[in-house]
Amino acid sequence: QVQLVESGGGSVQAGGSLRLSCAAAGYTISNNCMGWFRQAPGKEREAVARIYTGSTYYAASVKGRFTISLDNAKNTLYLQMNSLKPEDTAMYYCAARDRGSGCGTNEGRYNYWGQGTQVTVSS
């Protein structure tokens, strides 16, 4: 059974930093498609970043501020978030796709999801 467990969320002031972690169990993150999504109150869930065989994608709103990375030894996905803005406030989810199913930002194509971790950025 696949489990993805996020941690690292919290409350910070604008300009601050947070690092989100997503520990995977029952799933090997190496060479698989994994992503971070977020959902703000009243808004649809959106893709933030994804990583696959070393290739990364970032939403335009976070490019240059957020960095997605993997620690294969720890089987953990990270999202380093710098220069945080109030508009980054959302519930953040990590997600993973089955091997061989490609990689993109369509949330409907992700097979496994974590429970989410809240990020709140105050001005």
N, CA, C and O of each residue as an XYZ file, in Angstrom:
492
protein
N       0.843     -1.187      0.000
C       0.000      0.000      0.000
C       0.879      1.238      0.000
O       1.800      1.362      0.807
N       0.585      2.145     -0.908
C       1.372      3.363     -1.035
C       0.896      4.396     -0.021
O      -0.302      4.635      0.135
N       1.848      4.993      0.652
C       1.537      6.097      1.567
C       2.497      7.241      1.298
O       3.707      7.046      1.185
N       1.938      8.433      1.199
C       2.718      9.661      1.062
C       2.368     10.547      2.241
O       1.198     10.864      2.458
N       3.373     10.948      3.002
C       3.128     11.723      4.211
C       3.910     13.026      4.133
O       5.141     13.037      4.154
N       3.160     14.134      4.042
C       3.783     15.452      3.976
C       4.050     15.996      5.372
O       3.372     15.639      6.336
N       5.042     16.859      5.460
C       5.335     17.590      6.687
C       6.085     18.859      6.317
O       6.529     19.032      5.181
N       6.216     19.743      7.300
C       7.012     20.945      7.077
C       6.215     22.210      6.864
O       6.788     23.294      6.766
N       4.900     22.090      6.789
C       4.098     23.289      6.636
C       4.110     24.125      7.896
O       4.617     23.693      8.932
N       3.552     25.321      7.810
C       3.494     26.189      8.972
C       3.123     27.597      8.582
O       2.677     27.854      7.464
N       3.312     28.503      9.514
C       2.998     29.913      9.292
C       4.287     30.715      9.276
O       5.115     30.600     10.180
N       4.449     31.528      8.242
C       5.632     32.377      8.124
C       5.207     33.743      7.630
O       4.106     33.922      7.109
N       6.093     34.696      7.800
C       5.848     36.029      7.249
C       6.333     36.080      5.807
O       7.182     35.296      5.384
N       5.774     37.015      5.076
C       6.193     37.200      3.687
C       7.704     37.395      3.615
O       8.298     38.107      4.424
N       8.303     36.745      2.629
C       9.747     36.793      2.481
C      10.462     35.630      3.141
O      11.648     35.407      2.903
N       9.745     34.893      3.966
C      10.340     33.776      4.668
C      10.433     32.519      3.810
O      10.090     32.516      2.627
N      10.911     31.448      4.450
C      11.126     30.186      3.754
C      10.549     29.023      4.543
O      10.450     29.069      5.769
N      10.173     27.986      3.817
C       9.761     26.715      4.399
C      10.251     25.601      3.490
O      10.409     25.793      2.285
N      10.489     24.432      4.082
C      10.800     23.267      3.279
C       9.781     22.182      3.582
O       9.679     21.712      4.716
N       9.040     21.791      2.578
C       8.079     20.705      2.711
C       8.756     19.383      2.388
O       9.620     19.306      1.514
N       8.352     18.351      3.104
C       8.856     17.005      2.863
C       7.686     16.074      2.573
O       6.577     16.275      3.067
N       7.948     15.066      1.775
C       6.941     14.048      1.473
C       7.635     12.700      1.525
O       8.359     12.325      0.603
N       7.409     11.977      2.609
C       8.024     10.662      2.776
C       7.127      9.602      2.163
O       5.931      9.541      2.446
N       7.722      8.768      1.319
C       6.961      7.736      0.615
C       7.205      6.364      1.229
O       8.329      6.014      1.589
N       6.136      5.603      1.337
C       6.216      4.215      1.790
C       5.443      3.359      0.804
O       4.371      3.748      0.340
N       5.993      2.184      0.484
C       5.332      1.320     -0.477
C       5.466      1.808     -1.906
O       4.758      1.338     -2.797
N       6.370      2.749     -2.127
C       6.540      3.378     -3.442
C       7.971      3.880     -3.519
O       8.456      4.528     -2.591
N       8.651      3.583     -4.622
C      10.021      4.039     -4.806
C      10.025      5.303     -5.641
O       9.603      5.288     -6.797
N      10.507      6.413     -5.056
C      10.408      7.688     -5.747
C      11.406      7.815     -6.893
O      11.182      8.577     -7.834
N      12.497      7.077     -6.815
C      13.530      7.177     -7.841
C      12.967      6.837     -9.220
O      12.327      5.801     -9.406
N      13.217      7.730    -10.187
C      12.799      7.522    -11.576
C      11.290      7.398    -11.756
O      10.818      6.808    -12.728
N      10.554      7.949    -10.827
C       9.105      8.012    -10.974
C       8.656      9.469    -10.961
O       9.373     10.351    -10.489
N       7.478      9.699    -11.479
C       6.944     11.046    -11.564
C       6.323     11.445    -10.232
O       5.424     10.772     -9.728
N       6.806     12.531     -9.675
C       6.237     13.040     -8.427
C       6.031     14.541     -8.552
O       6.770     15.234     -9.251
N       5.012     15.023     -7.860
C       4.713     16.439     -7.964
C       4.179     17.029     -6.671
O       3.776     16.316     -5.752
N       4.188     18.340     -6.632
C       3.569     19.112     -5.554
C       2.414     19.913     -6.159
O       2.556     20.541     -7.208
N       1.289     19.876     -5.484
C       0.121     20.650     -5.865
C      -0.300     21.485     -4.660
O       0.106     21.218     -3.529
N      -1.116     22.494     -4.920
C      -1.638     23.284     -3.811
C      -3.055     23.711     -4.119
O      -3.464     23.824     -5.275
N      -3.800     23.947     -3.034
C      -5.176     24.419     -3.167
C      -5.443     25.477     -2.118
O      -5.366     25.221     -0.916
N      -5.758     26.664     -2.592
C      -6.114     27.772     -1.709
C      -7.622     27.764     -1.510
O      -8.352     27.228     -2.344
N      -8.099     28.350     -0.415
C      -9.550     28.388     -0.166
C     -10.299     29.029     -1.323
O      -9.954     30.123     -1.772
N     -11.318     28.342     -1.797
C     -12.134     28.884     -2.867
C     -11.538     28.771     -4.244
O     -12.107     29.275     -5.212
N     -10.398     28.116     -4.349
C      -9.735     27.980     -5.649
C      -9.538     26.512     -5.996
O      -9.581     25.639     -5.129
N      -9.322     26.261     -7.274
C      -9.042     24.904     -7.707
C      -7.608     24.513     -7.354
O      -6.727     25.361     -7.207
N      -7.405     23.210     -7.223
C      -6.055     22.732     -6.960
C      -5.191     22.969     -8.198
O      -5.650     22.774     -9.324
N      -3.964     23.382     -7.994
C      -3.076     23.676     -9.110
C      -1.725     22.999     -8.913
O      -1.281     22.767     -7.789
N      -1.088     22.692    -10.032
C       0.246     22.111     -9.981
C       1.262     23.187     -9.639
O       1.222     24.289    -10.187
N       2.158     22.866     -8.745
C       3.209     23.794     -8.335
C       4.541     23.403     -8.977
O       5.240     24.240     -9.547
N       4.878     22.117     -8.874
C       6.142     21.628     -9.421
C       6.061     20.119     -9.584
O       5.284     19.449     -8.902
N       6.861     19.597    -10.484
C       6.942     18.152    -10.615
C       8.352     17.788    -11.062
O       9.077     18.605    -11.631
N       8.723     16.530    -10.787
C      10.062     16.075    -11.118
C       9.983     14.658    -11.655
O       9.222     13.828    -11.158
N      10.795     14.394    -12.695
C      10.770     13.085    -13.330
C      12.100     12.864    -14.030
O      12.467     13.616    -14.932
N      12.804     11.854    -13.620
C      14.122     11.503    -14.169
C      15.021     12.729    -14.303
O      15.701     12.914    -15.312
N      15.007     13.547    -13.280
C      15.878     14.718    -13.250
C      15.313     15.957    -13.911
O      15.850     17.051    -13.740
N      14.253     15.802    -14.653
C      13.622     16.951    -15.309
C      12.579     17.561    -14.388
O      11.794     16.850    -13.760
N      12.580     18.885    -14.315
C      11.642     19.561    -13.415
C      10.744     20.525    -14.178
O      11.068     21.012    -15.262
N       9.609     20.770    -13.556
C       8.655     21.768    -14.066
C       8.216     22.620    -12.889
O       8.037     22.114    -11.782
N       8.042     23.919    -13.128
C       7.526     24.823    -12.108
C       6.426     25.681    -12.708
O       6.506     26.111    -13.859
N       5.408     25.920    -11.914
C       4.406     26.896    -12.318
C       5.068     28.266    -12.396
O       6.007     28.559    -11.655
N       4.575     29.084    -13.286
C       5.166     30.408    -13.487
C       5.160     31.229    -12.194
O       6.062     32.032    -11.954
N       4.145     31.019    -11.379
C       3.998     31.813    -10.149
C       5.057     31.493     -9.099
O       5.269     32.282     -8.178
N       5.727     30.339     -9.225
C       6.708     29.954     -8.205
C       8.113     29.819     -8.763
O       9.066     29.639     -8.005
N       8.252     29.901    -10.067
C       9.552     29.705    -10.702
C      10.564     30.717    -10.172
O      10.288     31.914    -10.090
N      11.731     30.211     -9.817
C      12.769     31.065     -9.259
C      12.703     31.200     -7.747
O      13.648     31.688     -7.128
N      11.610     30.778     -7.150
C      11.461     30.845     -5.690
C      11.378     29.466     -5.052
O      11.842     29.279     -3.928
N      10.796     28.503     -5.749
C      10.615     27.155     -5.217
C      11.557     26.203     -5.938
O      11.881     26.391     -7.111
N      11.993     25.164     -5.203
C      12.841     24.128     -5.784
C      12.347     22.755     -5.348
O      12.211     22.483     -4.155
N      12.083     21.901     -6.316
C      11.664     20.524     -6.035
C      12.890     19.623     -6.138
O      13.726     19.785     -7.026
N      12.978     18.672     -5.215
C      14.133     17.776     -5.225
C      13.771     16.448     -4.579
O      12.733     16.305     -3.932
N      14.665     15.476     -4.775
C      14.470     14.135     -4.229
C      15.677     13.734     -3.398
O      16.803     14.143     -3.682
N      15.434     12.931     -2.369
C      16.508     12.232     -1.672
C      16.181     10.753     -1.810
O      15.358     10.216     -1.068
N      16.830     10.104     -2.763
C      16.493      8.711     -3.033
C      16.810      7.808     -1.845
O      16.092      6.843     -1.586
N      17.881      8.121     -1.126
C      18.252      7.307      0.025
C      17.170      7.341      1.098
O      16.920      6.344      1.776
N      16.533      8.498      1.242
C      15.471      8.649      2.241
C      14.086      8.406      1.638
O      13.076      8.423      2.341
N      14.060      8.179      0.314
C      12.777      7.981     -0.377
C      11.808      9.128     -0.071
O      10.633      8.913      0.226
N      12.334     10.340     -0.154
C      11.588     11.535      0.243
C      11.680     12.616     -0.824
O      12.739     12.860     -1.403
N      10.546     13.253     -1.067
C      10.423     14.379     -1.986
C      10.404     15.663     -1.176
O       9.830     15.704     -0.088
N      11.028     16.713     -1.700
C      11.074     17.990     -0.996
C      10.556     19.120     -1.887
O      10.555     19.027     -3.114
N      10.120     20.179     -1.228
C       9.820     21.428     -1.913
C      10.382     22.549     -1.052
O       9.829     22.878     -0.003
N      11.476     23.125     -1.501
C      12.056     24.269     -0.819
C      11.368     25.528     -1.333
O      11.374     25.806     -2.533
N      10.780     26.281     -0.420
C      10.025     27.468     -0.801
C      10.676     28.688     -0.174
O      10.711     28.821      1.049
N      11.187     29.569     -1.005
C      11.826     30.803     -0.560
C      11.019     32.012     -1.013
O      10.150     31.909     -1.879
N      11.317     33.141     -0.421
C      10.639     34.396     -0.785
C       9.125     34.212     -0.837
O       8.465     34.608     -1.799
N       8.607     33.617      0.193
C       7.173     33.305      0.213
C       6.323     34.571      0.199
O       6.686     35.601      0.766
N       5.179     34.454     -0.470
C       4.240     35.551     -0.606
C       2.897     35.143     -0.006
O       2.601     33.953      0.092
N       2.090     36.109      0.393
C       0.757     35.756      0.925
C      -0.049     34.894     -0.046
O      -0.827     34.041      0.382
N       0.129     35.108     -1.330
C      -0.617     34.319     -2.315
C      -0.141     32.865     -2.411
O      -0.747     32.063     -3.123
N       0.921     32.526     -1.710
C       1.353     31.129     -1.631
C       0.587     30.361     -0.561
O       0.739     29.145     -0.443
N      -0.228     31.055      0.212
C      -1.018     30.411      1.250
C      -1.955     29.386      0.644
O      -2.762     29.713     -0.226
N      -1.850     28.139      1.101
C      -2.653     27.047      0.551
C      -2.351     25.769      1.314
O      -1.418     25.702      2.115
N      -3.169     24.751      1.042
C      -2.838     23.402      1.469
C      -1.975     22.802      0.361
O      -2.344     22.836     -0.813
N      -0.841     22.261      0.739
C       0.091     21.683     -0.228
C       0.049     20.156     -0.148
O       0.087     19.567      0.932
N      -0.030     19.543     -1.315
C      -0.117     18.085     -1.415
C       1.020     17.553     -2.278
O       1.376     18.159     -3.289
N       1.591     16.415     -1.874
C       2.477     15.719     -2.791
C       1.687     14.595     -3.451
O       0.719     14.081     -2.890
N       2.113     14.232     -4.638
C       1.412     13.224     -5.413
C       2.409     12.442     -6.255
O       3.496     12.927     -6.571
N       2.021     11.226     -6.610
C       2.904     10.363     -7.381
C       2.099      9.592     -8.423
O       0.910      9.319     -8.257
N       2.796      9.256     -9.497
C       2.161      8.487    -10.559
C       2.781      7.108    -10.647
O       3.931      6.901    -10.259
N       2.016      6.184    -11.153
C       2.533      4.847    -11.389
C       3.651      4.901    -12.425
O       3.642      5.730    -13.335
N       4.616      3.993    -12.262
C       5.742      3.927    -13.198
C       5.234      3.654    -14.606
O       4.346      2.829    -14.824
N       5.822      4.370    -15.551
C       5.488      4.130    -16.941
C       4.271      4.870    -17.436
O       3.862      4.688    -18.583
N       3.684      5.699    -16.601
C       2.477      6.411    -17.010
C       2.757      7.839    -17.429
O       1.834      8.643    -17.560
N       4.044      8.166    -17.644
C       4.394      9.507    -18.073
C       4.439     10.468    -16.912
O       4.419     10.062    -15.750
N       4.500     11.757    -17.235
C       4.558     12.765    -16.178
C       4.082     14.097    -16.719
O       4.528     14.542    -17.776
N       3.191     14.720    -16.006
C       2.680     16.020    -16.412
C       2.095     16.715    -15.215
O       2.413     16.384    -14.073
N       1.235     17.684    -15.474
C       0.655     18.460    -14.380
C      -0.845     18.238    -14.222
O      -1.497     18.917    -13.428
N      -1.386     17.297    -14.970
C      -2.806     16.974    -14.841
C      -3.014     16.167    -13.566
O      -2.588     15.015    -13.475
N      -3.666     16.771    -12.591
C      -3.795     16.090    -11.296
C      -4.567     14.793    -11.414
O      -4.370     13.881    -10.610
N      -5.446     14.694    -12.404
C      -6.227     13.481    -12.570
C      -5.397     12.266    -12.941
O      -5.863     11.133    -12.824
N      -4.175     12.496    -13.387
C      -3.306     11.405    -13.805
C      -2.415     10.914    -12.673
O      -1.669      9.952    -12.856
N      -2.474     11.537    -11.534
C      -1.680     11.105    -10.383
C      -2.453     10.069     -9.589
O      -3.636     10.241     -9.296
N      -1.764      8.994     -9.248
C      -2.425      7.855     -8.630
C      -2.457      7.906     -7.102
O      -3.357      7.344     -6.478
N      -1.487      8.570     -6.512
C      -1.342      8.550     -5.053
C      -1.178      9.970     -4.532
O      -0.493     10.793     -5.139
N      -1.816     10.244     -3.398
C      -1.812     11.581     -2.814
C      -1.543     11.518     -1.320
O      -1.950     10.577     -0.640
N      -0.850     12.535     -0.820
C      -0.699     12.687      0.612
C      -1.900     13.400      1.195
O      -2.833     13.767      0.481
N      -1.862     13.591      2.503
C      -3.005     14.195      3.196
C      -2.959     15.712      3.174
O      -3.951     16.373      3.481
N      -1.815     16.259      2.814
C      -1.675     17.701      2.725
C      -1.024     18.311      3.949
O      -1.118     17.776      5.053
N      -0.366     19.435      3.739
C       0.219     20.212      4.827
C      -0.058     21.688      4.557
O       0.128     22.162      3.436
N      -0.496     22.405      5.569
C      -0.933     23.791      5.400
C       0.247     24.753      5.436
O       1.117     24.665      6.302
N       0.256     25.660      4.486
C       1.235     26.747      4.464
C       0.470     28.060      4.524
O      -0.414     28.309      3.705
N       0.808     28.889      5.488
C       0.162     30.189      5.646
C       1.231     31.268      5.667
O       2.150     31.233      6.485
N       1.100     32.226      4.760
C       2.070     33.308      4.658
C       1.354     34.616      4.960
O       0.385     34.975      4.291
N       1.835     35.317      5.964
C       1.214     36.578      6.358
C       2.030     37.750      5.827
O       3.247     37.669      5.657
N       1.311     38.846      5.571
C       1.985     40.035      5.016
C       2.517     40.931      6.112
O       3.110     41.971      5.825
